[in-house]
PDB file of C-alpha atoms in Angstrom:
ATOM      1  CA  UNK A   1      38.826  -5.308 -48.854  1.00  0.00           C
ATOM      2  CA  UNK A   2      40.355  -2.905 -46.313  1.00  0.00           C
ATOM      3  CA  UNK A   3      40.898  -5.175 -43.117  1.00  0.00           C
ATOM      4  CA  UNK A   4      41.797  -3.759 -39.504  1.00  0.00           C
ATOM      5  CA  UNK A   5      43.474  -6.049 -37.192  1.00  0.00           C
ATOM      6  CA  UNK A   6      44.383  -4.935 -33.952  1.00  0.00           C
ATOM      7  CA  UNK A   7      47.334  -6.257 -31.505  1.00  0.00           C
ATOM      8  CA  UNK A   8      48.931  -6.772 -35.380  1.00  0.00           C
ATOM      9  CA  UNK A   9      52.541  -6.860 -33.697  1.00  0.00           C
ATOM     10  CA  UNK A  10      52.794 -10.271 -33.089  1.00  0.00           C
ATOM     11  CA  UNK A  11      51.458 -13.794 -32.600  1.00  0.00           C
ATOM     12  CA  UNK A  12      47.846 -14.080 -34.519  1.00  0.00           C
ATOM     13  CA  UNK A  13      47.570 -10.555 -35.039  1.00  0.00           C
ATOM     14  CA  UNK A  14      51.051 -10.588 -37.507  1.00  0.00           C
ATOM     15  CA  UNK A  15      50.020 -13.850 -38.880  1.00  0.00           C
ATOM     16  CA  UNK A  16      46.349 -12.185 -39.808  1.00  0.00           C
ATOM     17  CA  UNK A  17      47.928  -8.871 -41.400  1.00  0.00           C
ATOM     18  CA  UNK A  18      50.124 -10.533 -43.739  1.00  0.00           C
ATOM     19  CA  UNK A  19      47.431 -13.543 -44.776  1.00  0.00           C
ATOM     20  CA  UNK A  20      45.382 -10.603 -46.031  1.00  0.00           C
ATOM     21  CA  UNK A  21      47.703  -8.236 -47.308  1.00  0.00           C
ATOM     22  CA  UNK A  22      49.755 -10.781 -49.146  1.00  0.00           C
ATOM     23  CA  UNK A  23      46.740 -11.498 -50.335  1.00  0.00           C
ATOM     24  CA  UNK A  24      46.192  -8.197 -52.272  1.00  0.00           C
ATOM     25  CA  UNK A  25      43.944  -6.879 -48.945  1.00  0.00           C
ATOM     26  CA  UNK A  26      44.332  -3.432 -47.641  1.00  0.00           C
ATOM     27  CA  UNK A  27      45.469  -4.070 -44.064  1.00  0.00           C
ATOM     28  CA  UNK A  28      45.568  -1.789 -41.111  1.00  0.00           C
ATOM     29  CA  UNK A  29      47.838  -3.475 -38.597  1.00  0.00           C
ATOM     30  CA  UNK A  30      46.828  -1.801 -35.132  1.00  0.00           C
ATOM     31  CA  UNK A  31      48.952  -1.938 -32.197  1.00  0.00           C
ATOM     32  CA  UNK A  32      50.834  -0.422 -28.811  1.00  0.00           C
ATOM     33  CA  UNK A  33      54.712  -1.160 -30.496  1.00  0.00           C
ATOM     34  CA  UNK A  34      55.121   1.166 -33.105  1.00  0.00           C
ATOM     35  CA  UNK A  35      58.373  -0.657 -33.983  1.00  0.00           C
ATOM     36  CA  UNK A  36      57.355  -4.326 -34.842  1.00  0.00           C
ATOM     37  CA  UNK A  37      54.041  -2.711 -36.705  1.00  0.00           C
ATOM     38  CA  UNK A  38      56.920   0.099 -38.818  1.00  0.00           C
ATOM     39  CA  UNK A  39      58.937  -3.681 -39.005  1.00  0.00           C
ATOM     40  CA  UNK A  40      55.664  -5.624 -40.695  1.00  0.00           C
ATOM     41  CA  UNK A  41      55.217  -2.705 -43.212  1.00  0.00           C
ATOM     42  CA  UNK A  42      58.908  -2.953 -44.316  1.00  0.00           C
ATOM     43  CA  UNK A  43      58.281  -6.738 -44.865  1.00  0.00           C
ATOM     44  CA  UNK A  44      54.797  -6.192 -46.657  1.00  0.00           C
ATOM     45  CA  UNK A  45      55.097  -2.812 -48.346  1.00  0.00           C
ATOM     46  CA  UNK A  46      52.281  -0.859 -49.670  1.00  0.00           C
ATOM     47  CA  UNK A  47      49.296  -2.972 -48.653  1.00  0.00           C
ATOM     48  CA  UNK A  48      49.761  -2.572 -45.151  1.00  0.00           C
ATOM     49  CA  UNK A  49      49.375   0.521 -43.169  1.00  0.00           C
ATOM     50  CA  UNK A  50      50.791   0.671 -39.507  1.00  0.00           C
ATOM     51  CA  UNK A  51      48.904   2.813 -36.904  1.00  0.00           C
ATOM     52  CA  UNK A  52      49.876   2.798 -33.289  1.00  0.00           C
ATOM     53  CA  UNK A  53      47.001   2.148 -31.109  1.00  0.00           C
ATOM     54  CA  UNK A  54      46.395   0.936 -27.414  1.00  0.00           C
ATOM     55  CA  UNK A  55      43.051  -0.422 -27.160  1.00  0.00           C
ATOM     56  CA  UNK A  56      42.578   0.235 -23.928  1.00  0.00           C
ATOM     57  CA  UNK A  57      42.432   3.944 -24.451  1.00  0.00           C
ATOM     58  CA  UNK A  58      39.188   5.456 -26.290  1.00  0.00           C
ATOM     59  CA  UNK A  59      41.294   8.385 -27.064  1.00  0.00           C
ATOM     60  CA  UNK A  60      44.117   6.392 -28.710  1.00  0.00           C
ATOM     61  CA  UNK A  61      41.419   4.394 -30.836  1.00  0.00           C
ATOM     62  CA  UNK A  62      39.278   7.554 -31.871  1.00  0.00           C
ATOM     63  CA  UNK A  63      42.784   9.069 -32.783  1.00  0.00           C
ATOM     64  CA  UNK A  64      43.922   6.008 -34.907  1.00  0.00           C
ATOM     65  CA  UNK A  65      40.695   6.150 -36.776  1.00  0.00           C
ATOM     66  CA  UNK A  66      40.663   9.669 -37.241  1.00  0.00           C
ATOM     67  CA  UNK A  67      44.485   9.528 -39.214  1.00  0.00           C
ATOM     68  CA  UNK A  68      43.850   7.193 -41.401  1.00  0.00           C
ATOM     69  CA  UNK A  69      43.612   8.202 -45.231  1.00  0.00           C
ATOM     70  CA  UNK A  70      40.216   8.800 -47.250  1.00  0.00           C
ATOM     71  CA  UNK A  71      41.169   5.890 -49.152  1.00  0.00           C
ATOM     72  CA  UNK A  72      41.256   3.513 -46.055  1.00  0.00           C
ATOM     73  CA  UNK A  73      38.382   5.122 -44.216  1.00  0.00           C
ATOM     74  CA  UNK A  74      36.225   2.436 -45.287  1.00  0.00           C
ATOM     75  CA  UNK A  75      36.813  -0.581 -43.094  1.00  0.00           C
ATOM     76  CA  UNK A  76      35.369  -4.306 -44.550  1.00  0.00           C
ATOM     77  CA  UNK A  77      36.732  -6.768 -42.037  1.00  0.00           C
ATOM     78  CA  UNK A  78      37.200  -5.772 -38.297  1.00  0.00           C
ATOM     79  CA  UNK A  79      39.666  -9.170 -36.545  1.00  0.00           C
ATOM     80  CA  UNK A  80      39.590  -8.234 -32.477  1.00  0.00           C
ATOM     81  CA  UNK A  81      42.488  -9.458 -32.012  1.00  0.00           C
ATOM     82  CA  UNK A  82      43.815  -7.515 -28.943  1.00  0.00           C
ATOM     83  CA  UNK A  83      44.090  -9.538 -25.776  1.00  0.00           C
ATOM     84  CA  UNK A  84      46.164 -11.147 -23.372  1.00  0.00           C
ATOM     85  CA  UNK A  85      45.910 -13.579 -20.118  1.00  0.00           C
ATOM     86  CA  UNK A  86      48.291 -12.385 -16.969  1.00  0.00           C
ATOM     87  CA  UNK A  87      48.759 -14.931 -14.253  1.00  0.00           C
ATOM     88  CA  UNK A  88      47.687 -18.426 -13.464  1.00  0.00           C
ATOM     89  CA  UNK A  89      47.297 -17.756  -9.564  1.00  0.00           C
ATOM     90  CA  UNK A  90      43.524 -18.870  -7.840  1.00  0.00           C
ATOM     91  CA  UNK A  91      41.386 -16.528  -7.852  1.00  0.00           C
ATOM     92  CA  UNK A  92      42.036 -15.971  -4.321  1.00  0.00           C
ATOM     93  CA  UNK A  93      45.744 -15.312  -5.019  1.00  0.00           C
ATOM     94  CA  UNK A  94      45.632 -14.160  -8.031  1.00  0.00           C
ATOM     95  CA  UNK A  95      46.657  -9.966  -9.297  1.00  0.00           C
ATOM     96  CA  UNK A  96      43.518  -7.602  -9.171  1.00  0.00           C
ATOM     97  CA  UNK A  97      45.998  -5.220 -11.446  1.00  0.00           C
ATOM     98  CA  UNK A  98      46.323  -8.599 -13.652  1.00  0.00           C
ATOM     99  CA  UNK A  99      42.422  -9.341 -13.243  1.00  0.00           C
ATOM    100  CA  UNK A 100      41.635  -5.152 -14.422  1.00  0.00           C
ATOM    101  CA  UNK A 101      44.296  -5.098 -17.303  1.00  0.00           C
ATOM    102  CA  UNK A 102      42.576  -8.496 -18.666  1.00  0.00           C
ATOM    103  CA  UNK A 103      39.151  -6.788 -18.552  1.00  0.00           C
ATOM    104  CA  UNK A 104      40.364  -3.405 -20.266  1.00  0.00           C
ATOM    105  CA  UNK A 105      41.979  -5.336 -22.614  1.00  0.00           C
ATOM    106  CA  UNK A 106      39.831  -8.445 -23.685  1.00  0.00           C
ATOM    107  CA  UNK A 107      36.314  -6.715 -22.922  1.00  0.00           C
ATOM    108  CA  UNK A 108      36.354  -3.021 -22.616  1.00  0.00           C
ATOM    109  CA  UNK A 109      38.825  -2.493 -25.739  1.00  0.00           C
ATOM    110  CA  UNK A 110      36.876  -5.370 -27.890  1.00  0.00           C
ATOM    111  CA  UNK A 111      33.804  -3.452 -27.488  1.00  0.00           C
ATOM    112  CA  UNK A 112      35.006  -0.014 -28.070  1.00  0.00           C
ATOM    113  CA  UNK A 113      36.762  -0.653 -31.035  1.00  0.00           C
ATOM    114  CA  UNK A 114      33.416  -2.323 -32.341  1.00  0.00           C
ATOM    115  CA  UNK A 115      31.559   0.365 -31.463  1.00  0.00           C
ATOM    116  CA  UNK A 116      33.512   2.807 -33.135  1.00  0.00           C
ATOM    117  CA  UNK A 117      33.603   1.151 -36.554  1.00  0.00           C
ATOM    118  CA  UNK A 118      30.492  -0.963 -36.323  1.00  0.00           C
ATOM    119  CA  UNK A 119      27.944   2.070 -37.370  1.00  0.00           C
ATOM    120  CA  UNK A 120      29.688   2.851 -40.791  1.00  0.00           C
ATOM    121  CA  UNK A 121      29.527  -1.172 -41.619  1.00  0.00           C
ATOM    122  CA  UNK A 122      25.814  -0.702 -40.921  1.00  0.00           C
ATOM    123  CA  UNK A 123      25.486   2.640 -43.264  1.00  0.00           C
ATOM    124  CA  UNK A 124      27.622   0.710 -45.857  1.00  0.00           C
ATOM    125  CA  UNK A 125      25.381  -2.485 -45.430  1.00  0.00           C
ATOM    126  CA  UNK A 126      28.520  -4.152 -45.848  1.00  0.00           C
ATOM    127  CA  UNK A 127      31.207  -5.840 -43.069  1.00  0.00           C
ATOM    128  CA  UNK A 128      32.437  -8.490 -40.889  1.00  0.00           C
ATOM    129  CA  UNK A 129      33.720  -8.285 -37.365  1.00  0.00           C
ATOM    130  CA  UNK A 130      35.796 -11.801 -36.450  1.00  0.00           C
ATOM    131  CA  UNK A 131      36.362 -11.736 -33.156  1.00  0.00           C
ATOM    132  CA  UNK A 132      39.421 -13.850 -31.499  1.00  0.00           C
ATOM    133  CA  UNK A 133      38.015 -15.490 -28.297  1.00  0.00           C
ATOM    134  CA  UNK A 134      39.694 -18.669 -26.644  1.00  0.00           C
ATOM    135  CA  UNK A 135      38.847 -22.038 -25.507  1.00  0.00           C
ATOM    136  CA  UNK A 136      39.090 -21.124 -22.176  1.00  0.00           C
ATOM    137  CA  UNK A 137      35.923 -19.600 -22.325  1.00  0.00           C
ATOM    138  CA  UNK A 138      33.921 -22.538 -22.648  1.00  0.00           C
ATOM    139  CA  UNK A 139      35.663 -24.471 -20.477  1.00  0.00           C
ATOM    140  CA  UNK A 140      36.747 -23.846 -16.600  1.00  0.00           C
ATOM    141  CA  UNK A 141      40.372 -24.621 -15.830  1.00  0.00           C
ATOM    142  CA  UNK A 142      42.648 -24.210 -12.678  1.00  0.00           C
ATOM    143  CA  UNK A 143      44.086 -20.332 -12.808  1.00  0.00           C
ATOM    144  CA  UNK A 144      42.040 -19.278 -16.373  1.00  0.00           C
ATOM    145  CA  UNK A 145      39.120 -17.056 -13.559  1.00  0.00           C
ATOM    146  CA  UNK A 146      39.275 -13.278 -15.085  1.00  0.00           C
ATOM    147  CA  UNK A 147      40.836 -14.883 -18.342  1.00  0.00           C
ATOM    148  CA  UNK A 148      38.433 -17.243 -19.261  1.00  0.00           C
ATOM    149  CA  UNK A 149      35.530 -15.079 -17.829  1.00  0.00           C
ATOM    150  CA  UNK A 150      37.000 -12.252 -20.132  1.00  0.00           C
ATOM    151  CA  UNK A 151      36.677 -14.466 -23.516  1.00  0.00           C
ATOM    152  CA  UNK A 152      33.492 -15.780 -22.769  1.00  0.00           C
ATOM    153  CA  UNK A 153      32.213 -12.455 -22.530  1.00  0.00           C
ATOM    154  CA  UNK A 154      33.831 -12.242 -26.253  1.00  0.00           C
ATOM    155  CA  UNK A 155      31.832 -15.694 -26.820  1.00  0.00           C
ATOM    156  CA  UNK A 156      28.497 -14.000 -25.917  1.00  0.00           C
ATOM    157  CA  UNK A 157      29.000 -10.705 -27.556  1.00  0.00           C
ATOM    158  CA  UNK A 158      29.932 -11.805 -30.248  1.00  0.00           C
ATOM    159  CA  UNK A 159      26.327 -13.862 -30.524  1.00  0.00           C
ATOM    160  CA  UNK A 160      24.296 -10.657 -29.558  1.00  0.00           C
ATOM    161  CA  UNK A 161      25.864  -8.819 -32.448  1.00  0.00           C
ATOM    162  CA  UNK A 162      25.005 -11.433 -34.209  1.00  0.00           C
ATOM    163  CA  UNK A 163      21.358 -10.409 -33.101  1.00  0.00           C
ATOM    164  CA  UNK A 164      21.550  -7.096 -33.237  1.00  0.00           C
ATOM    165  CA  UNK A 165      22.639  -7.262 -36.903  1.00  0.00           C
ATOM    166  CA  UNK A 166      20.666 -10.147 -38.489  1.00  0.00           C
ATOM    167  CA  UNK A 167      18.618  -8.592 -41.100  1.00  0.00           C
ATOM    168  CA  UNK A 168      21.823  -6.547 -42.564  1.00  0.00           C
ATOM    169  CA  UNK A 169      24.584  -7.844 -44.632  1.00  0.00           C
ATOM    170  CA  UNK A 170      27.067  -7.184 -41.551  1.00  0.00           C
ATOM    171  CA  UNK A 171      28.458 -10.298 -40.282  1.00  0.00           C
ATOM    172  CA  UNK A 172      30.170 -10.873 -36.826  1.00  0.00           C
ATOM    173  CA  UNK A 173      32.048 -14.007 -35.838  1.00  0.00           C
ATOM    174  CA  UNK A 174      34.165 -15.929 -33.050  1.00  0.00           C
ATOM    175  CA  UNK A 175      37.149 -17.809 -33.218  1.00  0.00           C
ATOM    176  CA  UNK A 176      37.895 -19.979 -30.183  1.00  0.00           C
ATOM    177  CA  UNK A 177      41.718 -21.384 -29.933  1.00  0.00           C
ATOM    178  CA  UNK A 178      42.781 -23.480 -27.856  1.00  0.00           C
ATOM    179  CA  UNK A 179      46.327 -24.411 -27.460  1.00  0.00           C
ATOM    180  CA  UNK A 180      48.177 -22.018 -29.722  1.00  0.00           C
ATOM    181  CA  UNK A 181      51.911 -22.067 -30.175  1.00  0.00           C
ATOM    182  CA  UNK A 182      54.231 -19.574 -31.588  1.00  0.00           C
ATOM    183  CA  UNK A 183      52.917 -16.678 -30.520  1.00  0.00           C
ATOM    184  CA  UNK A 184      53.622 -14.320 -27.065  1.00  0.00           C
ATOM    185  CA  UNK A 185      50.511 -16.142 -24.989  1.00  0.00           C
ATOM    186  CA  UNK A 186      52.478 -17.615 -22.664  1.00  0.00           C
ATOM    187  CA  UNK A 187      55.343 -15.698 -22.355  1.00  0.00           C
ATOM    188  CA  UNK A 188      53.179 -12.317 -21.609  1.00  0.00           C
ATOM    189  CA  UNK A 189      51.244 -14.944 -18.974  1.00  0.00           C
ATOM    190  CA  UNK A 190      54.154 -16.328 -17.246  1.00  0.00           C
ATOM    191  CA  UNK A 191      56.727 -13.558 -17.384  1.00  0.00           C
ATOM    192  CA  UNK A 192      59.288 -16.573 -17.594  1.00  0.00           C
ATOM    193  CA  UNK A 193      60.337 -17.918 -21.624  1.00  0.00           C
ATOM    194  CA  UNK A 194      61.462 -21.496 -19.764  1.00  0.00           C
ATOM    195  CA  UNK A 195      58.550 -21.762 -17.987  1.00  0.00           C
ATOM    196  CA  UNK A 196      56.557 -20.734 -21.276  1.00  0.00           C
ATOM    197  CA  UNK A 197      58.600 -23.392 -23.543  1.00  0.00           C
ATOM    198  CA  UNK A 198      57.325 -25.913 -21.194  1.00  0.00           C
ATOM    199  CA  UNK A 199      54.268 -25.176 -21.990  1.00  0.00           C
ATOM    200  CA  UNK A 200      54.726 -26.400 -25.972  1.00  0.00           C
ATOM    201  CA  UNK A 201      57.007 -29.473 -25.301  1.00  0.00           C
ATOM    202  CA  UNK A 202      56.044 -32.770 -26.792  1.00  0.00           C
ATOM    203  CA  UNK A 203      53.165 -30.817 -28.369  1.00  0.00           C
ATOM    204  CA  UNK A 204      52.199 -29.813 -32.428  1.00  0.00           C
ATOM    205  CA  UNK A 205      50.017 -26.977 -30.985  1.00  0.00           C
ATOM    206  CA  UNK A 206      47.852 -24.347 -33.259  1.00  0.00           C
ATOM    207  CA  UNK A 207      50.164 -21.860 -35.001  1.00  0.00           C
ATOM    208  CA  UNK A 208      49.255 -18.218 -35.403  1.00  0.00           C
ATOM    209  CA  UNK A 209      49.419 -19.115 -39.541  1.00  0.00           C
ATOM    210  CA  UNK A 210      45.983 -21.594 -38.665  1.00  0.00           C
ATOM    211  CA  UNK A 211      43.881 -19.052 -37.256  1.00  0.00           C
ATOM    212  CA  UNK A 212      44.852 -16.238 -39.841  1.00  0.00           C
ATOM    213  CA  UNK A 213      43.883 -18.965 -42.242  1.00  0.00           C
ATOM    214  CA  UNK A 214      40.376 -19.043 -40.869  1.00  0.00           C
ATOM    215  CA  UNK A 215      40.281 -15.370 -40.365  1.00  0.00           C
ATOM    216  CA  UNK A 216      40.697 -15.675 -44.101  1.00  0.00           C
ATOM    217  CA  UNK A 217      38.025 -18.274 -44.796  1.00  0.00           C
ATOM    218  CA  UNK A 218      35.407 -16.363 -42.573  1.00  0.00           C
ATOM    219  CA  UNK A 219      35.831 -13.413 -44.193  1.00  0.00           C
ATOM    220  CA  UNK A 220      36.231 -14.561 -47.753  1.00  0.00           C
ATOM    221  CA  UNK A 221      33.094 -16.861 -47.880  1.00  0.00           C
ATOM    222  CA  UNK A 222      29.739 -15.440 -49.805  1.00  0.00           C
ATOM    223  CA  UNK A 223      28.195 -12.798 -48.235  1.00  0.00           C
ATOM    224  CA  UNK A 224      25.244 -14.354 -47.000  1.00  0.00           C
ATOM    225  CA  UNK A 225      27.199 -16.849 -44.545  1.00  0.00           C
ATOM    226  CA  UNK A 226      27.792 -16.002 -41.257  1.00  0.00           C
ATOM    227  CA  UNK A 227      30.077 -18.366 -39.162  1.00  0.00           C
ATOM    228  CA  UNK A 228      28.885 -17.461 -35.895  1.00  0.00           C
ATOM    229  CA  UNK A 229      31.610 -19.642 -33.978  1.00  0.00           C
ATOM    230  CA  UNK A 230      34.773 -21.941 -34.655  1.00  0.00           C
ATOM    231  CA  UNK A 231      36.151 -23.256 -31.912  1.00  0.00           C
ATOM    232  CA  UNK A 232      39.550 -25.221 -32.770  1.00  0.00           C
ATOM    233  CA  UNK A 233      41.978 -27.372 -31.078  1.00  0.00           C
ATOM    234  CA  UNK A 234      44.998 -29.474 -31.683  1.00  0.00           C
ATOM    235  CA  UNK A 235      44.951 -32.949 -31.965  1.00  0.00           C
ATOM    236  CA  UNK A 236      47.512 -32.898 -29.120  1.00  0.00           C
ATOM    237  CA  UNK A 237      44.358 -31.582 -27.289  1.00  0.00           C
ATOM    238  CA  UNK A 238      41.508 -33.207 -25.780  1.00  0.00           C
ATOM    239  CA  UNK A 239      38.951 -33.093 -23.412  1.00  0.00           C
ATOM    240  CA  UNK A 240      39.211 -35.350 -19.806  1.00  0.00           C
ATOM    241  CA  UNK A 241      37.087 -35.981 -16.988  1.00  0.00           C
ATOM    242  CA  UNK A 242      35.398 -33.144 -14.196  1.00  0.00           C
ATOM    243  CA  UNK A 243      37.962 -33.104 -11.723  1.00  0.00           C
ATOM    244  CA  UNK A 244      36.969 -34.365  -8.031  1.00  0.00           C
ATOM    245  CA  UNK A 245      38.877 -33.872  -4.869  1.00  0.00           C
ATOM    246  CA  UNK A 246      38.717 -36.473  -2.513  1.00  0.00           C
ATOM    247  CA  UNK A 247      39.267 -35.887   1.192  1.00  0.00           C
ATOM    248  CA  UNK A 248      41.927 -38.446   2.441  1.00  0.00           C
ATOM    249  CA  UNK A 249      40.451 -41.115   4.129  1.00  0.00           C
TER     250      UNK A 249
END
């Protein structure tokens, strides 16, 4: 398989490339830090091909596409992996630069990048598109607005392609984490590491190496199953009650 993973220089992204290419995968490891994706083809070798790419740009994904080799043209797997979460103000407080960079990044770069390799999956009959959504886009928390908005649109989209393609052997999933450790999440969110530590202690949370692990199941089962959604948690994590506030009395 040739596999293209985007945001491949850290966090799930990393975790993804190398569960494939260690694998004996072709990997294309997509990303805005051209050093960290040069650092991950050291580490892997041969299997993995690094291509600097900012998926917010059209231009910069057309151009990525466009370089790469004959050989690698032909792209099975497609993990949309790209994304971030800036900011847990209210909505009322919160960043509208935060709030547009979220939506360029989850939303408008998901979708191009699809777009742009989703028609030769079609001509091939061939493909899967996995895309990396979040908990937070099923369920409404304190601060997630724009973010969780932005991966439930990731949530739906990902069903209408599966609607769009039923009838062809191109499959399109969602993963849904919910707390996830180890990665850049909450240090990208927070702009403060302590603040972001807290956010882990006294917790076993997900760890990048789970969700490439089911990037890997998804995309290695038979090619008649589609997985159209896996949402997973920690067992540190739980669901609670609605919350109600109470005017003192």
């Amino acid at each position: 398989m040739i596999v293209f993973v985007t945001g491949a220089t850290s966090g799930f992204g990393a975790a993804i490339a190398r569960k494939f290419a260690l694998n004996g995968h072709k990997v294309i490891a997509t990303g805005r830090r051209k050093e960290r994706l040069d650092a991950l083809a050291h580490e892997i070798g041969g299997q993995l091909l690094p291509i600097e790419m900012d998926v917010t740009s059209k231009e910069s994904i057309q151009s990525a596409l466009d370089s790469l080799p004959a050989d690698w043209k032909e792209i099975d797997v497609l993990v949309n992996n790209a994304g971030l979460a800036l900011g847990v103000a209210p909505a009322h407080e919160a960043s509208l630069e935060q709030w547009e960079t979220m939506i360029a990044t989850n939303c408008q770069g998901l979708v191009t990048v699809t777009r742009l390799i989703l028609p030769d999956m079609v001509k091939r009959d061939r493909g899967t598109v996995i895309n990396i959504s979040s908990s937070a886009g099923a369920y409404a928390y304190p601060g997630a607005n724009v973010y969780g908005a932005s991966k439930a649109f990731v949530d739906q989209f990902s069903k209408n392609l599966r609607a769009d393609l039923a009838g062809t052997n191109v499959r399109a999933s969602n993963i849904a984490p919910g707390l996830a450790g180890g990665t850049e999440f909450s240090n990208v969110r927070l702009q403060d590491d302590a603040a972001a530590a807290k956010v882990y202690e006294g917790t076993t949370p997900l760890s990048a190496e789970d969700i490439a692990e089911t990037a890997w199941w998804i995309a290695t089962l038979p090619a008649h199953v589609n997985i159209n959604h896996v949402e997973i948690m920690p067992t540190c994590q739980g669901f609670g009650p609605l919350a109600i506030k109470r005017k003192p009395v």
